[in-house]
Every structure is written in structure tokens, then in C-alpha cells.
Amino acid sequence: MKIMTDPPAPRSRLLKLLDWSDRDKCLLLSVLLWGYMFFICVWHQVTVHLTEFGRNYVSSQGTAMLNSVVLINLLGWALLLAWGGWLRHENRHSRIYPNVFLSFFSVGFVLLGWVFGLYSPMTGMVLMGSPLVGFILFGFTRVAWNFAFTVCVVLLLAWLSVSGYVEHAIYFARDPVSKQHLSYYWIASTVAFMVPFITSVITLVALLLGRWVHREKQIRDQALHDPLTGLSNRRELFAQLAHELARGRRSGQSLTLCVMDLDHFKRINDSHGHGVGDQVLVQVSEILRACLRETDLIGRIGGEEFVLALPETGAAGAATVLERCRETIASSPVPLESGDFLTVTASFGAVLWLPGHPANHALTHTQLLSRADEALYLAKGAGRNRVMFWSQEEEGAAAFP
């Protein structure tokens, strides 16, 4: 069992967008928004000069106003691009830069909404979708102030429009969406304006949810697994053992529980350093995975102490498996940076659990581990590098073979 530290590569690259610095997020969005404004500029010129819609619906005052708003936006985003590019080139960050970016976004799109009409679906979508994107990318507090300011300005413009002080939807000479005059060109254009925002919002929300799921999985894995070896830690292992014991009681199947300890591990750390000690632990973990079945349980519950659980395995089968583990560990020296090899051995203390036996049917995993510890203690006392079983009849341990 290996801990997944990263999601698949394509998804990982997308998730990293949310972890970018504010400077780089603003720089990317400036590129996209400049492109979006350029698209509106092209649409505007084509609409005014080449379409029937432009001749019938667009006012001359609105044409001049949108020219000014688009020019302001293109120049503003270009300046923000230049500023962000300089900061990136100099490897610097600025607290002012993201604030200016957010403020200019609010001003630029409020002007655009005023030209096309504050009550249009496009304006409402931008007003609601943009803060959501901002909350995801920049956090709540910074965006909330700009959102509150934008809402106040929109409400003020709406009141001025209703009161007759300013003209609503100055771009249009007449309403392109009404019972008398319905322009499918404008409906299609509105959809074209809205799609980039809708796509951005959905993508970023999906990324945020994906990152939450990924981080939750990481936290869960870190809580249940040893970070060095990827094996189950004490908490996860004991939960698995309790489950296997309950399953064994229902099915009547035996289980062998073993505590394994690396011999003279402190001496390895003292002589070669903790880096080599970690290398030993990782190699031993890989050996145990290779020697055991997928249904067997492996956990690291201490510095050099491992627990192995072999469900549906009797004494003879368990002895064979544990001896194979012992021999493989002893015959697989760990390579050192000096070119030498470090021989490692391990001692095993095991106990056989028989659910039908009246003496141990009700035993808990803690009691079984205690008996396996007794057998391990005797294995070490008998010279280490051996497998010993706890003997029920003799209240002691029996060596293998």
C-alpha cells in the first residue's frame, strides 16, 4: 500500500493554478481579460460597420461610449500586464498589484455593464460570477471589499437610470430584446460574451473541489499511514485487526499475528546515521510487501517495529511465510554510499489465533499483540534473527522450526 502524494499529472498541473502567487494569478487573468476586451472590441467594430443589427439598434452615442470604455480597458490591462511582467522578471511581489488589479476589474466591468445595460443577463452573470472566481483565487476579505464597492456603484447607477439622470443601456438606440423587436444577433452575442465567464467559474469551482478532495485524501492517508514507508500506522492497523478478528469469529477462520523487530537497529543509526536507518526501514517494508499476500496486513507501530497479520493462515503456513520474510531480509543487504553493503536481520514473534478455541476466542488484538511481544522477546533472547511462536499449551514460546 503506497501513499499517493500527488494527483495524476494533468490534474496536478491544473490544481497548481490555485497555489500560484497573487502576482502570477493577476498576470494570467490580465492576459485573459485583455484578450476578452479585444474580442469585444472586434465584435463592436464588426457589429457597427458590417451588420444590420448595428444600423438598426446601436446608437451613435453608444458607439462612442463603448469605444472609450474598450480603450480604457485595453490600456488598463496592458499596463497591468507590463507591471506584472516586470514584477515577475525581477522576481518580486507587491501587495498593491493585486489590489489595483481587483479595483480596475470592478471599474472596467461596471463601465461595460453601464454601456450595455445594468439589467442585462450578461451584467448579472459578471456581477455574480466574478466575485466567486475572486473568492477562489484571492480569498474572501480582499475580494469582498471590491465586491461591496461594485454593488454600491451598480445600485447608484441603477437608481440614476430609473430616476432619469443617466440613460440606461446607452449602447442601444432601441431595446434589442422585447416583444416588438427581438434580435437573435444580440442574443447570440450575449451568449458569446457569457460563455468565457461561465466556463471560468465552472472550471475554477471544479478545481477548488478537486483540491479539497485531494487534500482530504492526503490528510486521511497521513493520519492512517506511516509517512516514511507508506505502511499502516498503529491507528489504522489496530482498526484493521479488529475487523479481521470480527470476521474470523464469524467465519471460524484462524489468524496469525506477528510482531517483527529489526535486530540492533539503534546500532545502525548510531554507526551510519538516521538516513541509512530510514533507508533500511524502506527496504524492509518493500521486502515485506513482496513476501506477503495482498490480503495480509502490514503496519509499522514503532521505530523499527512492524506488525504482520496473516488472515486465514494456520501455524504451518504462517511459519513458512515468516521464515521467507526473515531469510529475504537477511539476504538483501542495504547498499551504502561508500559502496559497502549493510546486512540487516530481523526477529519475529508470532501467535496463532483460533476463534473456535475457548481459551482465545474472546481475545482482543491488544492481548494477541502482547503474546506476540512475548514470543519476540524470547526470539531476541535466543540469539535474534529467528521466528518464534507463542505456545498456548506451555504459556511460552516455541521456536521455528
Coordinates of C-alpha atoms in Angstrom, one line a residue:
M1 CA 0.0 0.0 0.0
K2 CA 1.6 3.3 -1.1
I3 CA 0.6 6.7 -0.2
M4 CA -0.5 8.9 -3.1
T5 CA 1.3 12.2 -2.6
D6 CA 0.2 13.8 -5.9
P7 CA -2.8 13.5 -8.2
P8 CA -2.3 12.4 -11.8
A9 CA -0.1 14.8 -13.8
P10 CA -2.6 16.7 -15.9
R11 CA -4.9 17.3 -12.9
S12 CA -1.9 18.2 -10.8
R13 CA -0.9 21.0 -13.2
L14 CA -4.4 22.4 -13.1
L15 CA -4.5 22.2 -9.3
K16 CA -1.3 24.1 -9.1
L17 CA -3.0 27.2 -10.5
L18 CA -4.8 27.7 -7.2
D19 CA -1.4 27.6 -5.4
W20 CA 0.2 30.3 -7.6
S21 CA 1.2 33.6 -6.1
D22 CA -1.3 36.5 -6.3
R23 CA 1.1 38.2 -8.7
D24 CA 1.1 35.3 -11.1
K25 CA -2.7 34.9 -10.9
C26 CA -3.2 38.5 -11.7
L27 CA -0.8 38.3 -14.6
L28 CA -2.6 35.3 -16.1
L29 CA -6.0 36.9 -15.6
S30 CA -4.7 40.2 -17.2
V31 CA -3.7 38.2 -20.3
L32 CA -7.2 36.6 -20.5
L33 CA -9.1 39.8 -19.8
W34 CA -7.1 41.8 -22.3
G35 CA -8.0 39.1 -24.9
Y36 CA -11.6 39.2 -23.8
M37 CA -11.7 43.0 -24.2
F38 CA -10.0 42.7 -27.6
F39 CA -12.8 40.2 -28.6
I40 CA -15.4 42.8 -27.5
C41 CA -13.6 45.5 -29.5
V42 CA -13.6 43.3 -32.6
W43 CA -17.2 42.4 -32.1
H44 CA -18.1 46.1 -31.7
Q45 CA -16.4 47.2 -34.9
V46 CA -17.9 44.3 -36.9
T47 CA -21.3 45.0 -35.4
V48 CA -21.3 48.7 -36.0
H49 CA -19.9 48.7 -39.5
L50 CA -20.9 45.4 -41.1
T51 CA -24.2 44.2 -39.6
E52 CA -27.9 45.1 -39.9
F53 CA -28.1 45.0 -36.1
G54 CA -25.5 47.8 -35.9
R55 CA -27.5 50.0 -38.2
N56 CA -30.9 49.4 -36.6
Y57 CA -30.1 49.0 -32.9
V58 CA -26.8 50.7 -32.0
S59 CA -26.8 54.4 -31.2
S60 CA -24.0 56.8 -32.2
Q61 CA -23.6 57.9 -28.6
G62 CA -23.3 54.3 -27.5
T63 CA -20.7 53.6 -30.2
A64 CA -18.5 56.5 -29.0
M65 CA -19.0 55.4 -25.3
L66 CA -18.1 51.8 -26.0
N67 CA -15.1 52.9 -28.0
S68 CA -13.9 54.8 -24.9
V69 CA -14.7 52.0 -22.4
V70 CA -12.9 49.4 -24.5
L71 CA -9.9 51.6 -25.0
I72 CA -9.7 52.3 -21.2
N73 CA -9.9 48.5 -20.6
L74 CA -7.3 47.6 -23.2
L75 CA -4.9 50.2 -22.0
G76 CA -5.5 49.3 -18.3
W77 CA -5.0 45.6 -18.8
A78 CA -1.9 46.3 -20.9
L79 CA -0.4 48.4 -18.1
L80 CA -1.3 45.7 -15.6
L81 CA 0.4 43.1 -17.9
A82 CA 3.5 45.2 -18.1
W83 CA 3.6 45.8 -14.3
G84 CA 3.1 42.1 -13.5
G85 CA 5.6 41.1 -16.2
W86 CA 8.2 43.4 -14.6
L87 CA 7.5 42.0 -11.1
R88 CA 7.9 38.5 -12.4
H89 CA 11.1 39.4 -14.3
E90 CA 12.5 40.9 -11.1
N91 CA 11.2 38.0 -9.0
R92 CA 9.4 40.5 -6.8
H93 CA 5.9 40.6 -5.3
S94 CA 3.7 43.6 -4.5
R95 CA 0.7 43.9 -2.1
I96 CA -0.5 46.8 -4.2
Y97 CA -0.6 45.0 -7.5
P98 CA -3.4 42.5 -6.7
N99 CA -5.5 45.3 -5.1
V100 CA -5.1 47.5 -8.2
F101 CA -5.9 44.5 -10.4
L102 CA -9.2 43.8 -8.5
S103 CA -10.2 47.5 -8.4
F104 CA -9.6 48.0 -12.1
F105 CA -11.6 44.9 -12.8
S106 CA -14.5 46.3 -10.9
V107 CA -14.3 49.7 -12.6
G108 CA -13.8 48.3 -16.1
F109 CA -16.7 45.9 -15.9
V110 CA -19.1 48.3 -14.2
L111 CA -18.5 50.7 -17.1
L112 CA -19.1 47.9 -19.6
G113 CA -22.2 46.9 -17.8
W114 CA -23.5 50.5 -17.8
V115 CA -23.0 50.8 -21.6
F116 CA -24.8 47.5 -22.3
G117 CA -27.4 47.8 -19.5
L118 CA -27.2 47.0 -15.8
Y119 CA -30.3 44.8 -16.0
S120 CA -28.9 42.5 -18.8
P121 CA -28.2 38.8 -18.1
M122 CA -24.6 39.4 -19.1
T123 CA -24.1 42.1 -16.4
G124 CA -25.8 40.0 -13.7
M125 CA -23.6 37.0 -14.6
V126 CA -20.4 39.0 -14.4
L127 CA -21.5 40.6 -11.2
M128 CA -22.2 37.2 -9.5
G129 CA -19.6 35.1 -11.3
S130 CA -16.6 37.3 -10.9
P131 CA -16.7 37.5 -7.1
L132 CA -16.9 33.7 -6.9
V133 CA -13.8 33.4 -9.1
G134 CA -12.2 36.1 -6.9
F135 CA -13.0 34.3 -3.7
I136 CA -11.5 31.1 -5.0
L137 CA -8.3 32.7 -6.3
F138 CA -7.6 35.6 -3.9
G139 CA -9.5 34.9 -0.7
F140 CA -12.6 36.4 0.8
T141 CA -11.5 39.6 2.5
R142 CA -9.7 41.3 -0.4
V143 CA -12.4 40.5 -2.9
A144 CA -15.3 41.3 -0.5
W145 CA -14.3 45.0 -0.3
N146 CA -14.2 45.3 -4.1
F147 CA -17.5 43.4 -4.4
A148 CA -19.2 45.7 -1.9
F149 CA -17.9 48.8 -3.7
T150 CA -19.1 47.4 -7.1
V151 CA -22.5 46.6 -5.7
C152 CA -22.8 50.1 -4.3
V153 CA -21.8 51.7 -7.7
V154 CA -24.2 49.4 -9.6
L155 CA -27.1 50.3 -7.2
L156 CA -26.3 54.0 -7.6
L157 CA -26.2 53.8 -11.4
A158 CA -29.5 51.8 -11.3
W159 CA -31.1 54.5 -9.2
L160 CA -29.8 57.2 -11.5
S161 CA -31.1 55.3 -14.5
V162 CA -34.5 54.8 -13.0
S163 CA -34.7 58.4 -11.9
G164 CA -33.8 59.6 -15.4
Y165 CA -30.5 61.2 -14.6
V166 CA -28.5 58.8 -16.8
E167 CA -29.6 56.8 -19.8
H168 CA -30.0 53.0 -19.3
A169 CA -28.1 50.8 -21.9
I170 CA -26.7 53.8 -23.7
Y171 CA -25.3 51.5 -26.4
F172 CA -28.7 50.8 -27.9
A173 CA -30.9 53.1 -29.8
R174 CA -33.8 50.7 -29.0
D175 CA -34.2 47.6 -26.9
P176 CA -33.0 44.5 -28.9
V177 CA -34.8 42.1 -26.6
S178 CA -38.5 42.9 -26.5
K179 CA -41.8 41.6 -27.8
Q180 CA -41.8 44.2 -30.6
H181 CA -38.1 44.0 -31.5
L182 CA -36.3 40.7 -30.9
S183 CA -32.7 40.5 -32.2
Y184 CA -31.3 37.0 -32.4
Y185 CA -27.9 38.5 -33.3
W186 CA -27.8 40.2 -29.9
I187 CA -29.0 37.0 -28.1
A188 CA -26.2 35.1 -29.8
S189 CA -23.7 37.8 -28.9
T190 CA -24.8 37.8 -25.3
V191 CA -24.2 34.0 -25.2
A192 CA -20.8 34.5 -26.7
F193 CA -20.0 37.1 -24.0
M194 CA -21.2 34.9 -21.2
V195 CA -19.6 31.6 -22.2
P196 CA -16.0 32.6 -21.1
F197 CA -17.2 33.7 -17.7
I198 CA -19.4 30.6 -17.2
T199 CA -16.5 28.3 -18.3
S200 CA -14.1 30.1 -16.0
V201 CA -16.4 29.9 -13.0
I202 CA -17.2 26.2 -13.5
T203 CA -13.5 25.3 -14.1
L204 CA -12.3 27.1 -11.0
V205 CA -15.0 25.7 -8.8
A206 CA -14.2 22.2 -10.2
L207 CA -10.5 22.8 -9.4
L208 CA -11.3 24.0 -5.9
L209 CA -13.5 21.0 -5.2
G210 CA -10.8 18.7 -6.7
R211 CA -8.1 20.3 -4.5
W212 CA -10.3 19.8 -1.4
V213 CA -10.9 16.2 -2.3
H214 CA -7.2 15.7 -2.9
R215 CA -6.1 17.4 0.3
E216 CA -8.7 15.5 2.3
K217 CA -7.3 12.2 0.9
Q218 CA -3.8 13.4 1.7
I219 CA -4.8 14.2 5.3
R220 CA -6.6 10.9 5.6
D221 CA -3.6 9.0 4.3
Q222 CA -1.3 10.9 6.6
A223 CA -3.5 10.1 9.5
L224 CA -3.6 6.4 8.7
H225 CA -0.2 5.6 7.3
D226 CA 3.4 5.9 8.2
P227 CA 4.9 8.7 6.1
L228 CA 8.3 7.0 5.6
T229 CA 7.2 3.5 4.5
G230 CA 3.6 4.0 3.5
L231 CA 2.6 1.2 5.7
S232 CA -0.4 1.4 8.0
N233 CA 0.3 3.1 11.3
R234 CA -0.8 2.0 14.7
R235 CA -4.2 3.5 14.5
E236 CA -5.1 2.1 11.1
L237 CA -3.5 -1.3 11.8
F238 CA -5.5 -1.8 15.0
A239 CA -8.7 -0.9 13.2
Q240 CA -7.9 -3.5 10.5
L241 CA -7.0 -6.1 13.1
A242 CA -10.3 -5.6 15.0
H243 CA -12.1 -6.0 11.7
E244 CA -10.2 -9.2 10.8
L245 CA -10.8 -10.7 14.3
A246 CA -14.6 -10.0 14.0
R247 CA -14.6 -11.5 10.5
G248 CA -12.7 -14.6 11.8
R249 CA -15.2 -15.1 14.6
R250 CA -18.0 -15.1 12.1
S251 CA -16.2 -17.4 9.6
G252 CA -14.3 -19.6 12.1
Q253 CA -11.0 -18.9 10.2
S254 CA -7.7 -18.7 12.1
L255 CA -5.3 -15.7 12.0
T256 CA -1.6 -15.4 12.7
L257 CA -0.4 -12.2 14.3
C258 CA 3.4 -11.4 14.3
V259 CA 5.5 -8.6 15.8
M260 CA 8.8 -8.1 13.9
D261 CA 11.7 -6.1 15.2
L262 CA 14.9 -5.2 13.3
D263 CA 18.0 -6.5 15.2
H264 CA 20.4 -3.9 16.6
F265 CA 18.7 -1.1 14.8
K266 CA 19.9 1.5 17.2
R267 CA 23.5 0.5 16.4
I268 CA 22.7 1.1 12.7
N269 CA 21.5 4.6 13.4
D270 CA 24.5 5.3 15.7
S271 CA 27.1 4.0 13.3
H272 CA 25.7 5.0 9.9
G273 CA 23.2 7.8 10.7
H274 CA 19.5 8.1 10.6
G275 CA 19.5 8.5 6.8
V276 CA 20.8 5.0 6.4
G277 CA 18.3 3.9 9.2
D278 CA 15.5 5.3 7.1
Q279 CA 16.8 3.5 4.0
V280 CA 16.8 0.2 5.9
L281 CA 13.2 0.7 7.0
V282 CA 12.0 1.5 3.5
Q283 CA 13.8 -1.6 2.1
V284 CA 12.5 -3.9 4.8
S285 CA 9.0 -2.5 4.1
E286 CA 9.3 -3.3 0.4
I287 CA 10.5 -6.8 1.2
L288 CA 7.5 -7.4 3.5
R289 CA 5.1 -6.2 0.8
A290 CA 6.7 -8.6 -1.7
C291 CA 6.7 -11.6 0.6
L292 CA 3.1 -11.2 1.8
R293 CA -0.2 -11.5 0.1
E294 CA -2.4 -8.6 -0.7
T295 CA -4.9 -9.7 1.9
D296 CA -2.2 -9.7 4.6
L297 CA -1.8 -6.7 6.9
I298 CA 1.4 -4.9 7.4
G299 CA 1.9 -2.0 9.8
R300 CA 4.8 0.0 11.4
I301 CA 3.9 0.7 15.0
G302 CA 7.3 1.9 16.3
G303 CA 10.8 3.0 15.2
E304 CA 11.9 -0.4 13.9
E305 CA 8.9 -2.5 15.0
F306 CA 6.4 -3.9 12.5
V307 CA 3.3 -5.9 12.8
L308 CA 2.2 -8.6 10.3
A309 CA -1.3 -10.2 10.3
L310 CA -2.0 -13.2 8.2
P311 CA -5.7 -13.9 7.9
E312 CA -7.0 -17.4 7.3
T313 CA -3.5 -18.8 8.0
G314 CA -2.6 -21.6 10.3
A315 CA 0.7 -22.2 12.2
A316 CA 2.4 -24.2 9.4
G317 CA 1.6 -21.7 6.6
A318 CA 2.4 -18.7 8.8
A319 CA 5.8 -20.3 9.8
T320 CA 6.7 -20.7 6.1
V321 CA 5.7 -17.2 5.2
L322 CA 7.5 -15.6 8.2
E323 CA 10.6 -17.6 7.6
R324 CA 10.6 -16.5 4.0
C325 CA 10.4 -12.9 5.2
R326 CA 13.3 -13.4 7.6
E327 CA 15.5 -15.1 5.0
T328 CA 14.8 -12.4 2.4
I329 CA 15.6 -9.6 4.8
A330 CA 18.9 -11.3 5.9
S331 CA 19.9 -12.0 2.3
S332 CA 19.2 -8.5 1.0
P333 CA 22.0 -6.2 2.2
V334 CA 21.4 -2.4 2.1
P335 CA 23.8 -0.6 -0.3
L336 CA 25.6 2.3 1.3
E337 CA 27.1 5.5 -0.4
S338 CA 30.6 4.2 0.4
G339 CA 30.0 1.2 -1.9
D340 CA 29.7 -1.2 1.1
F341 CA 26.7 -3.2 2.0
L342 CA 24.9 -3.4 5.3
T343 CA 23.5 -6.7 6.4
V344 CA 20.2 -6.5 8.3
T345 CA 18.4 -9.2 10.2
A346 CA 15.1 -9.3 12.0
S347 CA 13.4 -11.3 14.8
F348 CA 9.8 -12.4 14.6
G349 CA 7.4 -13.2 17.5
A350 CA 4.1 -14.8 16.3
V351 CA 0.9 -16.0 17.9
L352 CA -1.8 -18.2 16.3
W353 CA -5.4 -17.2 17.0
L354 CA -8.0 -19.9 16.7
P355 CA -11.6 -18.5 17.0
G356 CA -13.1 -21.8 18.0
H357 CA -10.7 -22.4 20.9
P358 CA -12.4 -21.5 24.1
A359 CA -9.2 -20.0 25.6
N360 CA -8.7 -17.4 23.0
H361 CA -11.9 -16.9 21.1
A362 CA -12.7 -13.6 23.0
L363 CA -9.1 -12.3 22.9
T364 CA -8.6 -8.7 21.6
H365 CA -6.0 -7.6 19.2
T366 CA -4.2 -5.9 22.1
Q367 CA -3.9 -9.2 24.0
L368 CA -2.7 -11.0 20.9
L369 CA -0.1 -8.4 20.4
S370 CA 1.1 -8.8 24.0
R371 CA 1.5 -12.6 23.4
A372 CA 3.4 -11.9 20.1
D373 CA 5.6 -9.5 22.0
E374 CA 6.4 -12.3 24.5
A375 CA 7.5 -14.5 21.6
L376 CA 9.6 -11.7 20.1
Y377 CA 11.3 -11.2 23.4
L378 CA 12.2 -14.8 23.6
A379 CA 13.4 -14.8 20.0
K380 CA 15.8 -12.0 20.8
G381 CA 16.9 -13.7 23.9
A382 CA 17.6 -16.9 21.9
G383 CA 20.1 -15.1 19.6
R384 CA 17.9 -12.9 17.3
N385 CA 17.3 -13.5 13.5
R386 CA 14.7 -16.2 14.1
V387 CA 11.0 -16.8 14.2
M388 CA 9.3 -18.0 17.4
F389 CA 5.6 -18.7 18.1
W390 CA 3.8 -18.2 21.4
S391 CA 2.8 -21.6 22.7
Q392 CA -0.7 -21.7 24.3
E393 CA -0.1 -25.1 25.9
E394 CA 3.2 -24.2 27.5
E395 CA 2.4 -20.5 28.2
G396 CA 5.7 -19.6 26.5
A397 CA 7.2 -19.6 23.0
A398 CA 8.2 -22.3 20.6
A399 CA 10.9 -21.8 18.1
F400 CA 10.5 -22.4 14.4
P401 CA 11.1 -24.9 13.0

